[in-house]
Amino acid sequence: MTYAIEMNDISKNFGNQTALKKINFNVKKGEIFGFLGPSGAGKTTTIKILTGQIKSSNGTAKILDQDVKTIDSHFYTRIGIVTDNSGVFKQLSCYENLKIFAQIYNIPDARIDLLMSRVGLIAAKKKKAGKLSKGMLQRLILVRALLHNPELLFLDEPTSGLDPKTMKEIHQLILEEKKRGMTLFLTTHNMHEAEILCDQVALLHGGEIVECNSPQTLKKKYYKEPKIEITYKDDTQKTLNLTRENVKKINKDILTIHSNEPNLEEIFLQLTGKELN
Ligand SMILES: Nc1ncnc2c1ncn2[C@@H]1O[C@H](COP(=O)(O)OP(=O)(O)OP(=O)(O)O)[C@@H](O)[C@H]1O
């Protein structure tokens, strides 16, 4: 098996509304694939189709070589899903929440402790899930999805609304799981997140993929003549093309110079005319 995910011409209509139009992409085993788009672009619908929660209107899709239309309960032992906090028992402690899932999968208690320690949740072991902060709740949901060590993990906006420190820690965890061989599919509208985590990204707009490639390739493809921003000591600023002539003009009054490379955010804007947020 080369690919963990194969999407061929997948479309999805909700009544008259088309949520996805002929989506095609493959995700190699062991890579982190980012699905990027603004609200309503079709990210969650894609995850739902790929995890067998809803059926596509047209096209075929496979995860781990299995047609998504034939996914059964046994197959869920091979994948993990991190979506919203539904399914968390608010009156139960973090540990009790995890224990329920551990029992379903026959997972030893030691693994619960190990994962809780890894995500910095061990001190909150006895705390009721309903009393957790958003970041702590997200860690709990992540641990739950990782308990059975899935081959393929789906993360729907895993860091949305989290503070920068928690976000960084979750990024670290995602990269560690990739190192252990897991394939990860994540949706986000945070382009910076996609740039630092993903091997491949698909840019989704209005249910269509407008680009699909590695962040580096996209940056090269949409590379424009480099510009330099110059700030003078008197606080005035200038943006110039980075040419020999312009560099010659630069004199010792300059305080800082840095080049402007396009980021995924700008590429998305260039392609769709829309901002991500
Ligand atoms: N069950 C449903 N019934 C009708 N329309 C739906 C349903 N689920 C999704 N849609 C529509 O399909 C489109 C894509 O929705 P989806 O939730 O996949 O977007 P998204 O990219 O995940 O957005 P967000 O970032 O806000 O979660 C939206 O226009 C949405 O209103």
Short mmCIF file of C-alpha atoms and ligand atoms in Angstrom, two decimals:
data_model
loop_
_atom_site.label_atom_id
_atom_site.label_comp_id
_atom_site.label_asym_id
_atom_site.label_seq_id
_atom_site.Cartn_x
_atom_site.Cartn_y
_atom_site.Cartn_z
CA MET A 1 0.00 0.00 0.00
CA THR A 2 1.55 3.29 -1.16
CA TYR A 3 -1.38 5.50 -0.34
CA ALA A 4 -3.21 5.81 2.95
CA ILE A 5 -5.96 7.89 1.30
CA GLU A 6 -7.19 7.87 -2.32
CA MET A 7 -9.91 10.27 -3.45
CA ASN A 8 -11.20 9.91 -6.99
CA ASP A 9 -13.68 12.41 -8.37
CA ILE A 10 -15.58 12.73 -5.08
CA SER A 11 -18.60 15.03 -5.17
CA LYS A 12 -21.16 15.70 -2.47
CA ASN A 13 -24.51 17.44 -2.75
CA PHE A 14 -26.77 18.38 0.14
CA GLY A 15 -30.10 18.84 -1.64
CA ASN A 16 -29.49 21.51 -4.28
CA GLN A 17 -26.27 22.63 -2.68
CA THR A 18 -22.95 21.26 -3.92
CA ALA A 19 -20.50 20.95 -1.03
CA LEU A 20 -17.73 19.13 -2.94
CA LYS A 21 -16.99 19.10 -6.66
CA LYS A 22 -14.88 16.31 -8.13
CA ILE A 23 -12.22 16.15 -5.44
CA ASN A 24 -9.06 14.22 -6.35
CA PHE A 25 -5.97 13.67 -4.23
CA ASN A 26 -3.82 10.90 -2.78
CA VAL A 27 -2.10 10.88 0.59
CA LYS A 28 1.06 8.79 0.87
CA LYS A 29 1.51 6.56 3.88
CA GLY A 30 3.42 8.33 6.63
CA GLU A 31 2.84 11.87 5.45
CA ILE A 32 0.95 14.79 6.94
CA PHE A 33 -1.62 16.07 4.47
CA GLY A 34 -3.22 19.45 5.05
CA PHE A 35 -6.66 20.32 3.76
CA LEU A 36 -6.92 24.09 3.81
CA GLY A 37 -9.83 26.34 3.22
CA PRO A 38 -12.07 28.96 4.77
CA SER A 39 -15.26 28.21 6.65
CA GLY A 40 -17.77 26.34 4.48
CA ALA A 41 -15.16 25.18 1.93
CA GLY A 42 -16.01 21.51 2.50
CA LYS A 43 -13.27 20.33 4.87
CA THR A 44 -15.46 18.59 7.45
CA THR A 45 -17.62 17.05 4.72
CA THR A 46 -14.47 15.50 3.25
CA ILE A 47 -13.45 14.01 6.61
CA LYS A 48 -16.96 12.65 7.11
CA ILE A 49 -16.88 10.96 3.69
CA LEU A 50 -13.41 9.55 4.28
CA THR A 51 -14.35 8.14 7.67
CA GLY A 52 -17.58 6.56 6.47
CA GLN A 53 -19.87 8.91 8.42
CA ILE A 54 -21.65 10.14 5.30
CA LYS A 55 -21.73 8.87 1.73
CA SER A 56 -20.47 10.80 -1.27
CA SER A 57 -22.88 11.57 -4.12
CA ASN A 58 -20.33 10.55 -6.76
CA GLY A 59 -16.81 9.19 -7.03
CA THR A 60 -14.80 6.65 -5.08
CA ALA A 61 -12.54 6.91 -2.06
CA LYS A 62 -10.33 4.49 -0.15
CA ILE A 63 -8.57 4.72 3.18
CA LEU A 64 -5.93 2.11 4.05
CA ASP A 65 -7.00 0.25 0.92
CA GLN A 66 -10.63 -0.03 2.07
CA ASP A 67 -13.50 1.48 0.11
CA VAL A 68 -14.99 4.09 2.47
CA LYS A 69 -18.50 2.94 1.60
CA THR A 70 -17.77 -0.44 3.20
CA ILE A 71 -16.17 0.77 6.46
CA ASP A 72 -17.51 -1.22 9.43
CA SER A 73 -17.03 -0.92 13.19
CA HIS A 74 -14.04 -3.27 13.12
CA PHE A 75 -12.23 -0.95 10.70
CA TYR A 76 -12.42 1.93 13.21
CA THR A 77 -9.67 0.23 15.23
CA ARG A 78 -7.26 1.31 12.45
CA ILE A 79 -8.15 4.99 12.34
CA GLY A 80 -8.55 7.87 14.78
CA ILE A 81 -10.71 10.96 14.47
CA VAL A 82 -10.31 14.27 16.31
CA THR A 83 -13.24 16.55 15.67
CA ASP A 84 -15.20 18.68 18.13
CA ASN A 85 -15.68 17.76 21.78
CA SER A 86 -18.85 15.74 21.23
CA GLY A 87 -18.63 12.36 22.87
CA VAL A 88 -16.75 13.66 25.91
CA PHE A 89 -18.56 12.77 29.14
CA LYS A 90 -18.48 16.06 31.02
CA GLN A 91 -19.41 14.59 34.41
CA LEU A 92 -16.61 12.04 34.27
CA SER A 93 -12.94 12.69 34.98
CA CYS A 94 -10.36 12.79 32.20
CA TYR A 95 -9.12 9.39 33.25
CA GLU A 96 -12.61 7.86 33.35
CA ASN A 97 -13.34 9.25 29.89
CA LEU A 98 -10.22 7.57 28.53
CA LYS A 99 -10.80 4.35 30.46
CA ILE A 100 -14.14 3.83 28.67
CA PHE A 101 -12.39 3.92 25.29
CA ALA A 102 -9.45 1.88 26.56
CA GLN A 103 -11.86 -0.88 27.60
CA ILE A 104 -13.51 -0.92 24.17
CA TYR A 105 -10.11 -1.38 22.51
CA ASN A 106 -8.66 -3.59 25.26
CA ILE A 107 -5.85 -1.14 25.97
CA PRO A 108 -3.81 -1.39 29.20
CA ASP A 109 -4.09 1.40 31.79
CA ALA A 110 -0.37 2.08 31.41
CA ARG A 111 -0.98 3.46 27.91
CA ILE A 112 -3.56 5.93 29.25
CA ASP A 113 -0.97 7.23 31.74
CA LEU A 114 1.75 7.34 29.11
CA LEU A 115 -0.32 9.41 26.68
CA MET A 116 -1.67 11.69 29.41
CA SER A 117 1.92 12.40 30.44
CA ARG A 118 2.99 13.02 26.87
CA VAL A 119 0.36 15.73 26.36
CA GLY A 120 0.76 17.27 29.84
CA LEU A 121 -2.62 16.09 31.08
CA ILE A 122 -1.51 13.81 33.90
CA ALA A 123 -1.99 16.45 36.61
CA ALA A 124 -5.61 16.81 35.49
CA LYS A 125 -6.21 13.05 35.56
CA LYS A 126 -8.99 13.31 38.19
CA LYS A 127 -10.47 16.58 36.94
CA LYS A 128 -13.97 16.46 35.46
CA ALA A 129 -13.87 16.85 31.68
CA GLY A 130 -16.56 19.55 31.93
CA LYS A 131 -14.19 21.70 33.97
CA LEU A 132 -11.27 21.61 31.54
CA SER A 133 -10.03 24.62 29.61
CA LYS A 134 -10.40 24.49 25.82
CA GLY A 135 -6.74 23.54 25.38
CA MET A 136 -6.91 20.79 28.00
CA LEU A 137 -10.11 19.44 26.46
CA GLN A 138 -8.41 19.31 23.07
CA ARG A 139 -5.53 17.34 24.61
CA LEU A 140 -8.05 14.89 26.11
CA ILE A 141 -9.71 14.40 22.71
CA LEU A 142 -6.30 13.87 21.12
CA VAL A 143 -5.31 11.26 23.69
CA ARG A 144 -8.62 9.48 23.14
CA ALA A 145 -7.96 9.35 19.39
CA LEU A 146 -4.39 8.08 19.95
CA LEU A 147 -5.17 5.42 22.56
CA HIS A 148 -5.42 2.55 20.08
CA ASN A 149 -2.39 3.79 18.10
CA PRO A 150 -4.22 4.24 14.79
CA GLU A 151 -2.46 3.95 11.43
CA LEU A 152 -4.30 6.99 10.11
CA LEU A 153 -5.44 9.99 12.16
CA PHE A 154 -7.95 12.61 11.00
CA LEU A 155 -7.72 15.97 12.75
CA ASP A 156 -10.44 18.51 12.05
CA GLU A 157 -9.09 21.95 13.02
CA PRO A 158 -7.00 20.51 15.86
CA THR A 159 -5.70 23.84 17.15
CA SER A 160 -8.60 26.15 16.38
CA GLY A 161 -9.05 28.70 19.17
CA LEU A 162 -6.08 27.50 21.20
CA ASP A 163 -3.40 29.71 22.74
CA PRO A 164 0.01 29.73 21.00
CA LYS A 165 1.71 27.58 23.67
CA THR A 166 -0.90 24.80 23.54
CA MET A 167 -0.92 25.06 19.75
CA LYS A 168 2.84 24.52 19.66
CA GLU A 169 2.61 21.51 21.96
CA ILE A 170 -0.07 19.93 19.79
CA HIS A 171 2.09 20.57 16.70
CA GLN A 172 4.93 18.79 18.49
CA LEU A 173 2.71 15.80 19.22
CA ILE A 174 1.53 15.65 15.60
CA LEU A 175 5.14 15.64 14.37
CA GLU A 176 6.09 12.95 16.89
CA GLU A 177 3.27 10.71 15.66
CA LYS A 178 4.41 11.22 12.08
CA LYS A 179 7.91 10.13 13.14
CA ARG A 180 6.39 6.96 14.58
CA GLY A 181 4.94 6.22 11.14
CA MET A 182 1.38 7.52 11.48
CA THR A 183 -0.35 9.14 8.49
CA LEU A 184 -2.15 12.34 9.42
CA PHE A 185 -4.87 14.22 7.58
CA LEU A 186 -5.60 17.61 9.03
CA THR A 187 -7.94 20.41 8.15
CA THR A 188 -7.14 23.96 9.08
CA HIS A 189 -7.61 27.51 8.01
CA ASN A 190 -4.30 28.38 9.58
CA MET A 191 -1.79 28.55 6.71
CA HIS A 192 1.18 28.92 9.03
CA GLU A 193 0.20 25.67 10.73
CA ALA A 194 0.01 23.96 7.34
CA GLU A 195 3.41 25.29 6.32
CA ILE A 196 5.22 23.98 9.36
CA LEU A 197 3.46 20.61 9.59
CA CYS A 198 2.42 19.39 6.17
CA ASP A 199 4.23 17.45 3.45
CA GLN A 200 1.39 18.17 1.01
CA VAL A 201 -1.44 20.67 1.10
CA ALA A 202 -4.65 20.96 -0.89
CA LEU A 203 -6.17 24.43 -1.07
CA LEU A 204 -9.95 24.13 -1.05
CA HIS A 205 -12.30 26.87 -2.15
CA GLY A 206 -16.05 26.52 -2.60
CA GLY A 207 -15.84 22.72 -2.64
CA GLU A 208 -13.08 22.62 -5.27
CA ILE A 209 -9.36 22.01 -4.96
CA VAL A 210 -7.59 24.98 -6.51
CA GLU A 211 -4.05 23.72 -5.80
CA CYS A 212 -2.46 20.58 -4.38
CA ASN A 213 1.26 20.28 -3.74
CA SER A 214 3.97 20.61 -1.13
CA PRO A 215 4.13 24.01 0.60
CA GLN A 216 7.66 24.47 -0.80
CA THR A 217 6.54 23.77 -4.39
CA LEU A 218 3.60 26.14 -4.05
CA LYS A 219 5.88 28.86 -2.73
CA LYS A 220 8.24 28.36 -5.68
CA LYS A 221 5.35 28.30 -8.16
CA TYR A 222 3.85 31.53 -6.88
CA TYR A 223 7.20 33.16 -6.32
CA LYS A 224 7.27 36.75 -7.41
CA GLU A 225 10.26 39.00 -7.79
CA PRO A 226 11.57 39.43 -4.27
CA LYS A 227 10.95 42.71 -2.58
CA ILE A 228 12.77 44.28 0.28
CA GLU A 229 11.22 46.36 2.97
CA ILE A 230 13.48 49.07 4.24
CA THR A 231 13.00 50.91 7.50
CA TYR A 232 15.11 54.05 7.93
CA LYS A 233 16.27 55.41 11.24
CA ASP A 234 13.70 58.22 10.96
CA ASP A 235 10.97 55.51 10.85
CA THR A 236 10.12 56.02 7.18
CA GLN A 237 9.67 52.83 5.15
CA LYS A 238 10.11 51.83 1.53
CA THR A 239 9.45 48.63 -0.45
CA LEU A 240 11.79 48.04 -3.40
CA ASN A 241 12.48 45.22 -5.86
CA LEU A 242 15.59 43.35 -4.83
CA THR A 243 17.84 44.41 -7.74
CA ARG A 244 21.55 45.27 -7.95
CA GLU A 245 20.66 48.89 -8.61
CA ASN A 246 18.38 49.15 -5.61
CA VAL A 247 20.91 47.48 -3.34
CA LYS A 248 23.51 50.02 -4.56
CA LYS A 249 21.14 52.81 -3.56
CA ILE A 250 20.92 51.48 -0.01
CA ASN A 251 23.05 53.54 2.30
CA LYS A 252 24.21 53.30 5.87
CA ASP A 253 21.07 54.99 7.27
CA ILE A 254 19.17 51.74 6.91
CA LEU A 255 18.10 50.09 10.16
CA THR A 256 16.63 46.76 8.94
CA ILE A 257 16.17 44.87 5.66
CA HIS A 258 14.19 41.68 5.13
CA SER A 259 12.85 39.92 2.05
CA ASN A 260 9.16 39.18 1.46
CA GLU A 261 8.56 35.59 0.34
CA PRO A 262 4.98 34.57 -0.41
CA ASN A 263 3.34 32.44 2.26
CA LEU A 264 0.43 30.04 1.73
CA GLU A 265 -1.97 32.70 2.95
CA GLU A 266 -0.93 35.00 0.09
CA ILE A 267 -1.01 32.16 -2.44
CA PHE A 268 -4.59 31.34 -1.40
CA LEU A 269 -5.58 34.98 -1.74
CA GLN A 270 -3.90 35.16 -5.17
CA LEU A 271 -5.77 32.05 -6.36
CA THR A 272 -9.23 32.71 -4.97
CA GLY A 273 -9.37 36.42 -4.23
CA LYS A 274 -10.50 35.48 -0.71
CA GLU A 275 -8.90 35.62 2.71
CA LEU A 276 -8.89 32.45 4.78
CA ASN A 277 -10.46 33.89 7.89
N1 LIG B 1 -25.68 18.10 6.72
C1 LIG B 1 -25.65 19.15 5.90
N2 LIG B 1 -26.76 19.58 5.29
C2 LIG B 1 -26.75 20.63 4.43
N3 LIG B 1 -25.62 21.32 4.12
C3 LIG B 1 -24.47 20.94 4.70
C4 LIG B 1 -24.43 19.83 5.62
N4 LIG B 1 -23.14 19.69 6.04
C5 LIG B 1 -22.42 20.65 5.41
N5 LIG B 1 -23.23 21.40 4.61
C6 LIG B 1 -22.79 22.52 3.74
O1 LIG B 1 -21.70 22.09 2.97
C7 LIG B 1 -20.71 23.12 2.85
C8 LIG B 1 -19.39 22.63 3.38
O2 LIG B 1 -19.49 22.46 4.78
P1 LIG B 1 -18.28 21.92 5.68
O3 LIG B 1 -18.80 21.80 7.08
O4 LIG B 1 -17.72 20.71 5.06
O5 LIG B 1 -17.26 23.13 5.57
P2 LIG B 1 -15.90 23.38 6.38
O6 LIG B 1 -14.87 23.72 5.36
O7 LIG B 1 -15.62 22.22 7.26
O8 LIG B 1 -16.25 24.66 7.25
P3 LIG B 1 -15.82 25.03 8.76
O9 LIG B 1 -14.38 25.46 8.70
O10 LIG B 1 -16.74 26.16 9.11
O11 LIG B 1 -16.04 23.82 9.62
C9 LIG B 1 -21.25 24.30 3.64
O12 LIG B 1 -21.86 25.20 2.73
C10 LIG B 1 -22.27 23.69 4.56
O13 LIG B 1 -23.30 24.60 4.86
#
